[in-house]
XYZ file of C-alpha atoms in Angstrom:
618
model
C 78.172 5.477 52.805
C 81.748 6.321 51.812
C 84.649 4.616 50.154
C 88.316 5.363 50.617
C 90.657 6.061 47.710
C 94.286 5.876 48.638
C 96.433 7.924 46.271
C 100.143 6.959 46.132
C 102.901 7.966 43.759
C 104.783 5.289 41.706
C 107.974 6.080 43.576
C 106.359 5.389 46.864
C 104.944 2.052 45.632
C 108.287 1.003 44.244
C 110.017 1.797 47.489
C 107.562 -0.212 49.448
C 109.245 -3.473 48.495
C 106.280 -5.754 49.040
C 102.600 -5.552 49.688
C 102.933 -6.378 53.378
C 104.382 -2.946 54.009
C 101.542 -1.256 52.170
C 99.480 -0.625 55.247
C 102.415 0.924 56.997
C 103.045 3.167 54.024
C 99.384 4.200 53.967
C 99.610 5.245 57.580
C 102.821 7.163 56.936
C 101.287 8.994 53.994
C 98.065 9.925 55.857
C 97.965 13.494 54.508
C 97.623 12.095 50.978
C 94.433 10.085 51.763
C 91.355 11.580 50.157
C 87.743 10.685 50.982
C 85.172 10.927 48.231
C 81.457 10.386 48.449
C 80.047 7.227 46.978
C 77.460 9.175 45.055
C 80.254 11.306 43.403
C 81.840 8.453 41.447
C 84.587 9.332 39.023
C 83.631 8.848 35.427
C 85.721 7.144 32.790
C 87.226 10.431 31.545
C 88.485 11.429 34.957
C 90.058 7.980 35.404
C 91.892 8.285 32.088
C 93.117 11.737 33.044
C 94.458 10.395 36.276
C 96.241 7.534 34.539
C 97.838 9.930 32.107
C 99.082 12.002 35.025
C 100.915 8.928 36.331
C 98.874 8.586 39.478
C 97.820 5.097 40.612
C 94.745 4.424 42.731
C 94.049 1.559 45.117
C 90.273 1.230 45.314
C 88.759 -0.184 48.529
C 85.380 -1.931 48.035
C 82.511 -0.426 50.060
C 81.556 -2.346 53.256
C 78.036 -2.530 54.781
C 77.608 -2.903 58.567
C 76.025 -6.234 59.645
C 73.737 -4.251 61.961
C 72.293 -2.469 58.988
C 71.681 -5.792 57.201
C 70.050 -7.281 60.280
C 67.795 -4.272 60.715
C 66.740 -4.404 57.084
C 65.889 -8.095 57.357
C 63.845 -7.553 60.562
C 62.014 -4.596 58.971
C 61.185 -6.618 55.886
C 59.988 -9.530 58.032
C 57.843 -7.291 60.210
C 56.280 -5.638 57.169
C 55.551 -9.062 55.597
C 53.950 -10.315 58.824
C 51.809 -7.222 59.123
C 50.614 -7.482 55.546
C 49.889 -11.173 55.957
C 47.964 -10.685 59.217
C 46.016 -7.736 57.758
C 45.095 -9.419 54.458
C 45.243 -13.045 55.564
C 41.751 -14.021 54.375
C 42.262 -12.330 50.990
C 45.612 -14.006 50.462
C 44.156 -17.476 51.201
C 41.214 -16.752 48.887
C 43.474 -15.809 46.006
C 45.696 -18.802 46.632
C 42.674 -21.089 46.476
C 41.528 -19.426 43.223
C 44.924 -20.094 41.685
C 44.484 -23.811 42.412
C 46.979 -24.005 45.265
C 46.064 -25.625 48.562
C 46.418 -23.277 51.539
C 47.734 -24.582 54.823
C 45.098 -22.633 56.630
C 41.435 -22.746 55.671
C 39.708 -19.424 54.960
C 36.738 -20.625 57.067
C 37.305 -20.506 60.852
C 36.966 -23.767 62.739
C 34.185 -24.487 65.187
C 36.494 -23.894 68.165
C 37.559 -20.532 66.690
C 33.981 -19.507 66.086
C 33.070 -20.391 69.715
C 36.073 -18.406 71.007
C 35.108 -15.384 68.857
C 31.537 -15.597 70.099
C 32.662 -15.852 73.706
C 34.939 -12.855 73.268
C 32.094 -10.859 71.682
C 29.756 -11.749 74.566
C 32.341 -10.731 77.145
C 32.843 -7.349 75.490
C 29.077 -6.839 75.392
C 28.747 -8.008 79.015
C 31.359 -5.519 80.148
C 29.499 -2.696 78.462
C 26.211 -3.805 79.977
C 27.431 -4.622 83.477
C 29.126 -1.368 84.276
C 26.312 1.155 84.816
C 26.704 4.315 82.763
C 25.649 7.701 84.045
C 25.720 11.188 82.588
C 26.486 12.596 86.030
C 29.905 13.795 87.062
C 31.934 11.576 89.391
C 31.517 14.113 92.204
C 27.747 13.677 91.965
C 27.789 9.951 92.650
C 25.882 10.253 95.927
C 22.705 11.375 94.115
C 23.131 8.535 91.600
C 23.488 5.935 94.407
C 20.322 7.213 96.156
C 18.260 6.787 93.027
C 19.626 3.474 91.738
C 18.825 0.694 94.174
C 19.937 -2.863 93.414
C 22.915 -5.128 94.105
C 26.245 -4.198 92.471
C 28.994 -6.801 92.798
C 32.531 -7.231 91.589
C 34.968 -10.093 91.747
C 34.996 -13.732 90.715
C 32.121 -15.087 88.643
C 33.266 -18.695 88.730
C 30.168 -19.744 90.614
C 27.815 -17.146 89.111
C 27.693 -14.871 92.137
C 28.375 -11.657 90.193
C 26.337 -12.474 87.126
C 24.323 -15.723 87.474
C 23.225 -15.455 83.840
C 26.806 -16.206 82.732
C 28.552 -18.325 85.381
C 32.122 -19.509 85.054
C 33.193 -16.509 83.020
C 36.171 -14.218 83.523
C 36.775 -12.508 86.843
C 37.295 -8.901 87.693
C 34.274 -7.007 86.386
C 31.457 -5.052 87.891
C 27.856 -6.183 87.471
C 24.349 -5.238 88.588
C 23.099 -8.677 89.623
C 20.186 -9.432 87.276
C 16.832 -9.935 88.882
C 17.575 -7.499 91.713
C 17.602 -4.259 89.697
C 15.706 -1.438 91.357
C 15.136 -3.297 94.628
C 15.797 -1.906 98.073
C 17.513 -4.603 100.116
C 17.677 -5.357 103.835
C 20.572 -7.771 103.978
C 22.964 -9.569 101.633
C 25.234 -12.588 102.307
C 27.887 -14.256 100.157
C 29.515 -17.648 100.496
C 32.006 -19.178 98.075
C 29.447 -21.008 95.931
C 26.098 -19.350 96.762
C 24.592 -16.057 97.777
C 21.365 -14.685 99.163
C 19.615 -11.315 99.489
C 16.451 -10.048 101.177
C 14.507 -7.121 99.725
C 12.465 -4.538 101.623
C 9.255 -6.553 101.267
C 10.764 -9.653 102.869
C 11.395 -11.759 99.763
C 14.538 -13.860 100.077
C 16.426 -14.604 96.840
C 19.191 -17.186 96.356
C 21.556 -17.791 93.439
C 24.927 -19.330 92.556
C 26.012 -22.625 91.007
C 26.253 -24.151 94.481
C 22.615 -23.340 95.036
C 21.402 -24.583 91.650
C 23.777 -27.553 91.491
C 24.831 -26.837 87.893
C 26.721 -24.343 85.788
C 23.605 -23.443 83.821
C 22.617 -19.741 83.536
C 19.913 -18.742 86.022
C 18.374 -15.807 87.791
C 18.010 -15.274 91.561
C 15.193 -17.528 92.841
C 12.774 -16.448 95.579
C 12.873 -19.244 98.122
C 11.127 -17.610 101.104
C 8.658 -14.774 101.613
C 8.377 -13.321 105.096
C 7.986 -9.625 105.833
C 9.575 -10.091 109.263
C 13.005 -11.185 107.922
C 15.579 -8.747 109.285
C 19.090 -10.179 108.653
C 20.786 -13.076 106.907
C 24.284 -14.574 106.919
C 25.826 -17.473 104.993
C 28.133 -20.392 105.807
C 29.655 -22.848 103.359
C 26.426 -24.847 103.103
C 23.585 -22.871 104.692
C 21.857 -19.497 104.820
C 20.940 -18.397 108.347
C 17.815 -16.254 108.553
C 16.886 -14.001 111.499
C 13.438 -12.345 111.791
C 11.995 -9.653 114.014
C 10.695 -12.234 116.472
C 14.201 -13.608 117.070
C 13.412 -16.781 115.251
C 16.328 -18.358 113.437
C 15.881 -20.637 110.416
C 18.283 -22.507 108.182
C 17.990 -22.561 104.401
C 19.983 -24.846 102.149
C 22.602 -22.868 100.296
C 24.826 -25.581 98.781
C 23.236 -29.042 98.862
C 26.550 -30.702 97.980
C 28.204 -29.301 101.156
C 25.105 -29.667 103.383
C 25.458 -33.475 103.489
C 22.480 -35.642 104.226
C 20.430 -32.642 105.417
C 20.934 -30.828 102.171
C 20.218 -33.911 100.094
C 16.947 -34.435 101.949
C 15.970 -30.786 101.462
C 16.764 -30.915 97.763
C 14.762 -34.122 97.292
C 11.753 -32.610 99.108
C 12.239 -29.256 97.222
C 11.979 -27.522 100.581
C 14.701 -24.889 101.101
C 13.753 -24.256 104.770
C 15.565 -27.074 106.538
C 14.779 -26.395 110.163
C 14.273 -23.849 112.894
C 17.006 -23.423 115.476
C 16.025 -23.409 119.152
C 17.933 -21.522 121.858
C 19.470 -23.500 124.740
C 18.546 -22.073 127.232
C 15.590 -20.134 125.905
C 15.738 -16.354 125.605
C 14.653 -14.355 128.630
C 11.727 -12.013 129.038
C 11.991 -9.166 126.468
C 15.326 -10.531 125.321
C 15.837 -10.526 121.551
C 18.619 -11.243 119.075
C 20.562 -8.165 117.968
C 22.740 -9.634 115.194
C 24.115 -12.855 113.719
C 27.406 -13.850 112.114
C 28.595 -17.005 110.344
C 31.936 -18.701 109.691
C 32.659 -21.654 107.428
C 30.698 -24.193 109.432
C 29.354 -22.355 112.466
C 27.430 -19.251 113.383
C 26.800 -17.076 116.392
C 24.029 -14.781 117.709
C 24.224 -11.993 120.273
C 21.191 -10.911 122.328
C 20.056 -7.634 123.851
C 21.065 -8.983 127.297
C 24.718 -9.418 126.275
C 24.546 -13.196 125.880
C 26.243 -15.020 123.002
C 24.897 -18.197 121.478
C 26.910 -20.350 119.060
C 25.899 -23.265 116.852
C 27.681 -25.927 114.770
C 26.449 -26.374 111.193
C 28.384 -29.490 110.312
C 30.908 -32.085 111.375
C 33.690 -29.412 111.339
C 31.599 -26.812 113.169
C 33.621 -27.177 116.379
C 36.770 -28.956 115.204
C 38.956 -26.077 116.493
C 36.823 -25.297 119.540
C 35.511 -22.140 117.843
C 32.119 -22.329 119.555
C 33.586 -21.277 122.935
C 32.092 -24.174 124.899
C 34.380 -26.050 127.250
C 34.323 -29.798 126.545
C 35.434 -32.380 129.068
C 34.410 -35.820 130.326
C 31.646 -34.237 132.367
C 30.427 -32.061 129.477
C 28.967 -33.964 126.485
C 30.154 -33.358 122.964
C 28.636 -30.402 121.121
C 25.770 -31.511 118.874
C 25.095 -30.124 115.437
C 22.327 -27.518 114.989
C 22.250 -26.900 118.717
C 22.299 -23.144 119.544
C 23.884 -23.024 123.010
C 24.819 -20.074 125.210
C 28.472 -19.507 126.098
C 28.746 -19.837 129.853
C 30.564 -16.719 131.096
C 29.980 -13.814 133.418
C 30.931 -11.262 130.737
C 28.333 -9.198 128.880
C 29.047 -8.740 125.201
C 28.099 -6.032 122.732
C 29.434 -7.588 119.498
C 30.459 -10.943 118.066
C 31.957 -11.921 114.707
C 32.890 -15.279 113.233
C 36.044 -15.979 111.220
C 36.679 -19.096 109.182
C 37.525 -21.302 112.176
C 37.647 -18.738 115.038
C 35.441 -16.297 116.837
C 35.893 -12.792 118.310
C 33.742 -11.237 121.056
C 33.707 -7.680 122.384
C 32.465 -6.919 125.871
C 30.368 -3.955 126.813
C 33.452 -2.536 128.573
C 35.513 -2.772 125.394
C 37.619 -5.866 126.062
C 38.117 -8.477 123.316
C 37.917 -12.243 123.765
C 38.496 -15.053 121.266
C 38.742 -18.762 120.761
C 39.278 -21.295 117.964
C 42.012 -21.655 115.333
C 45.194 -19.601 115.783
C 47.350 -21.125 113.009
C 48.184 -17.720 111.526
C 48.021 -15.642 114.725
C 44.387 -14.517 114.198
C 43.847 -14.578 117.971
C 46.976 -12.495 118.763
C 48.617 -15.072 121.013
C 52.135 -14.131 119.967
C 54.597 -16.210 117.944
C 53.254 -19.524 116.672
C 53.723 -22.556 118.850
C 52.065 -25.955 118.868
C 50.416 -25.153 122.147
C 48.732 -21.932 121.003
C 47.755 -23.094 117.526
C 44.273 -23.841 118.953
C 42.673 -21.773 121.723
C 40.206 -24.135 123.340
C 38.494 -21.749 125.741
C 37.288 -18.177 125.623
C 40.486 -16.165 126.246
C 41.093 -12.407 126.471
C 43.391 -10.943 123.779
C 45.895 -9.276 126.097
C 48.386 -8.293 123.432
C 45.989 -5.627 122.236
C 46.783 -3.518 125.315
C 49.932 -1.894 126.620
C 51.715 -4.164 129.071
C 48.999 -6.774 128.425
C 46.586 -5.168 130.877
C 43.104 -3.991 129.852
C 42.246 -0.618 131.401
C 38.935 0.671 130.019
C 39.693 4.185 131.256
C 42.715 4.368 128.959
C 41.869 2.199 125.938
C 38.973 0.106 124.747
C 37.789 -1.650 121.595
C 35.138 0.019 119.391
C 34.851 -2.317 116.358
C 35.806 -5.910 115.633
C 35.865 -7.843 112.336
C 37.232 -11.178 111.177
C 37.923 -12.842 107.824
C 38.945 -16.385 107.127
C 42.277 -16.215 109.057
C 42.708 -12.515 109.923
C 41.199 -10.340 112.629
C 40.746 -6.567 113.003
C 40.089 -4.419 116.086
C 39.673 -0.635 116.273
C 41.099 0.694 119.564
C 40.120 4.043 121.038
C 42.705 5.553 123.288
C 41.797 9.012 124.615
C 40.932 10.820 121.347
C 43.115 8.619 119.149
C 41.676 5.724 117.117
C 43.930 2.924 115.892
C 43.031 -0.009 113.636
C 44.967 -3.189 114.565
C 45.309 -6.263 112.398
C 46.695 -9.717 113.129
C 46.706 -13.139 111.504
C 47.413 -14.171 107.941
C 48.779 -11.381 105.743
C 50.108 -13.200 102.686
C 47.685 -11.297 100.414
C 48.254 -7.941 102.041
C 45.116 -8.126 104.235
C 47.039 -6.780 107.262
C 46.957 -3.384 105.527
C 50.395 -2.236 106.769
C 52.263 -2.778 103.490
C 53.713 -6.229 104.456
C 52.957 -9.658 103.058
C 53.717 -11.737 106.139
C 52.357 -15.296 106.219
C 51.748 -15.285 110.005
C 51.378 -12.318 112.362
C 50.770 -13.278 116.013
C 51.278 -9.737 117.348
C 48.888 -6.923 116.428
C 50.173 -4.409 113.849
C 48.878 -0.929 113.232
C 47.151 -0.115 109.911
C 48.870 3.262 109.602
C 46.700 4.585 106.812
C 43.583 4.267 109.051
C 45.035 5.142 112.449
C 45.393 8.426 114.304
C 43.758 10.431 111.537
C 41.750 13.625 112.113
C 39.536 15.991 110.196
C 38.382 19.535 110.984
C 34.818 19.969 112.238
C 33.665 23.287 110.806
C 30.637 23.501 113.112
C 32.408 22.822 116.384
C 35.629 24.573 115.162
C 37.815 21.736 116.300
C 39.341 18.579 114.918
C 37.698 15.185 115.321
C 39.199 11.697 115.004
C 38.356 9.584 111.987
C 37.053 6.117 112.716
C 35.012 3.338 111.155
C 31.433 3.553 109.900
C 31.387 -0.133 108.920
C 33.890 -2.875 108.111
C 33.388 -6.201 106.348
C 36.106 -8.821 105.895
C 36.014 -12.153 104.167
C 38.407 -14.498 102.417
C 41.618 -12.435 102.166
C 40.279 -8.909 101.565
C 38.521 -6.113 103.428
C 36.080 -3.282 102.550
C 35.840 -0.402 105.021
C 33.660 2.679 105.163
C 34.998 5.664 107.171
C 32.904 7.872 109.433
C 34.123 11.105 107.891
C 31.781 14.075 107.815
C 29.440 14.621 104.872
C 27.539 17.658 103.637
C 24.242 15.714 103.518
C 21.424 16.926 105.734
C 18.875 14.297 106.782
C 15.706 15.717 105.217
C 12.516 13.746 105.821
C 10.714 15.744 103.171
C 12.543 13.715 100.600
C 13.887 16.772 98.796
C 17.448 16.526 97.643
C 20.065 18.729 99.204
C 21.054 21.550 96.848
C 24.668 21.625 97.904
C 27.073 20.670 95.139
C 28.875 18.444 95.011
C 27.411 16.056 97.551
C 29.999 13.833 99.142
C 29.540 10.788 101.350
C 31.677 8.430 103.343
C 35.055 7.300 101.950
C 35.333 3.653 100.945
C 38.676 1.794 101.152
C 39.653 -1.727 100.126
C 42.756 -3.856 100.509
C 43.958 -7.448 100.475
C 43.574 -10.242 97.940
C 42.671 -8.991 94.490
C 43.287 -12.074 92.363
C 39.669 -12.068 91.193
C 39.423 -8.307 90.846
C 37.190 -8.041 93.907
C 38.946 -4.911 95.215
C 40.083 -3.243 91.948
C 38.353 -4.739 88.876
C 40.977 -3.281 86.534
C 43.871 -4.821 88.429
C 44.874 -8.284 89.628
C 47.748 -7.635 92.024
C 47.493 -7.686 95.828
C 46.758 -4.483 97.686
C 48.919 -4.326 100.847
C 47.607 -0.906 101.871
C 44.090 0.605 101.934
C 43.187 2.061 98.518
C 40.275 4.029 97.087
C 38.280 2.185 94.371
C 36.578 3.975 91.468
C 32.850 4.900 91.527
C 30.278 2.224 90.838
C 29.242 3.668 87.482
C 31.246 4.686 84.410
C 30.816 8.381 83.733
C 30.627 9.754 80.185
C 32.457 12.864 81.344
C 36.204 12.293 81.431
C 37.680 15.729 80.682
C 34.621 17.596 81.890
C 35.075 16.280 85.441
C 38.529 17.833 85.557
C 37.176 21.086 84.181
C 34.368 20.993 86.741
C 36.783 20.454 89.598
C 39.105 23.265 88.522
C 36.189 25.630 87.935
C 34.687 25.025 91.343
C 38.045 24.680 93.127
C 37.402 21.102 94.189
C 40.394 18.772 94.357
C 38.500 15.850 92.852
C 40.336 15.257 89.580
C 40.703 11.555 90.455
C 37.216 10.387 91.451
C 36.929 7.723 94.143
C 34.091 5.629 95.465
C 32.016 7.133 98.260
C 29.148 5.586 100.198
C 25.870 7.446 100.225
C 24.869 8.358 103.817
C 21.378 8.015 105.268
C 18.668 10.076 103.597
C 14.925 10.060 103.032
C 14.276 9.373 99.377
C 10.848 9.387 97.666
C 9.831 6.130 95.903
C 9.151 8.139 92.716
C 12.899 8.677 92.253
C 13.500 4.882 91.958
C 13.282 3.837 88.298
C 11.239 0.718 87.510
C 10.810 -0.517 91.098
C 8.030 -2.253 92.944
C 8.088 0.552 95.498
C 7.259 3.069 92.811
C 4.351 1.011 91.488
C 2.946 0.551 94.964
C 3.052 4.103 96.246
C 4.879 6.903 94.459
C 4.279 9.253 97.400
C 5.981 6.968 99.976
C 9.418 7.844 101.264
C 12.189 5.511 102.359
C 15.087 6.032 104.679
C 17.998 4.518 102.777
C 21.725 4.036 103.302
C 24.441 2.476 101.114
C 26.079 -0.631 102.580
C 29.137 -2.581 101.492
C 29.660 -6.291 102.203
C 32.552 -8.651 101.435
C 32.312 -12.276 100.312
C 35.068 -14.891 99.942
C 35.817 -13.724 96.380
C 33.501 -10.725 95.933
C 32.614 -7.251 97.171
C 29.089 -5.955 96.835
C 27.185 -2.733 97.431
C 23.472 -2.207 97.886
C 20.990 0.471 98.969
C 19.618 -0.620 102.350
C 16.136 0.201 103.527
C 16.705 1.285 107.134
């Protein structure tokens, strides 16, 4: 900080005439201006000496910048707030000792205590839910082989991720309690309820829709049948398929099941009814797989026939069952599993929310049902094509709208609530096409389009190759499995692994073991794709491993030491392998027979607001 001392002679001042000309004189006598530091103030003796010399001084008062004053005030306020926040309880205690009434009580209120307890529980839950391993991220395949159970992530509003604490925050990983250490055959998620079948045939159900309340609970065993092979879930029911091709319905959400669910809840009988085939299955014909939408489900047989069934009043409101209705054909009845009348033979069928996709043995794709968002690839939206009433081929999947199996054919099909996916093989190239609703990024091409009636290419998963070291040639990368639900997708690629299928049960000594790549994209508002994020994923991304490793820096050192480019670990699915039961910690299989071996494989499944992984007993 400086002050200016303007030194003028008496003659100059006298000649100035008046004070208004003083500033002009000061500018004209600039060489005589002297700057002195504030800290070097002249003492009284020097002032007297200057006066005796006849020199006059005009002293200018020091000025402080308003920015400096403002900064000082803000700093003082910030320091005061920090001290008050840090020592708030002590300050209020001393104020009360002095006899003054504090505006804020030193004791927290009941609401504050409940909030603090909830926050403490959530922190403890996070630490408990994310499995911790001492293994490196590149060794996750071994960890997945030896840790069976159901690991889920996403919304816990209805207790699907952690039924012991329903209606808690979203976006965390959890090992579903009650299913730890269990090999599973099949898992199905709906919005309000879920179900799983273990390797012994015990079917478990959970979720607030299943229990009818928000109370904490554990998965309940509602059916025991060693022949259960596969399950799927609609809004209100769980559809069960066994090895004898019998299909049964279990109540999943009694509130949405209507009178049927109310009667089952009153009778405390979860098995509502058995579904009969119309017409009956042929000689040696059996059901291969089943799939369910919001209020309907389908089944495909070994003979290439497709059966569809309505599970409620809205089960065929958009003609998603594929049956032609007219004056001569009666209206479709509920819980009637009828065959679609067509000359085509099908190899795969999937149900969307209100539509259905079918793949023929030749590789052509058909569909019917709702087309509000373009999920049946009928081109730009019109009132006429908003509902496809009959089974119709999806011609826009092929060049010039003509299906030529010698040139291109479909290999995989999948459907979510309002989006469809088809993998096309053309010569040696493989392309993944998406069409329908893309507002949450589920199209996978980087766009957020509300409606997409023409198929778009998911570039990140199309026309990709890897080098086959055994055959000394490149091979196209395709799909191992794909599961879509709600507005998100989880996909497992069929890339090569260094795992050798060894029936002896001995682990492969190669390090590190790597499996199939897992990718996710689409809606992530509940953290179902990336638990640590909440924004939409418009392109396929790699999630982190299931467990939280204790080695952060060591993993990088390991990768650099062994020349592996795996500094950023990503989730990989464990391929098929024979694993001894003795390697499963605290499991029923281990207690039954420690010498028994199981052929296992890691499977990923998507629910409306969740994504789950489990070790499947093949």
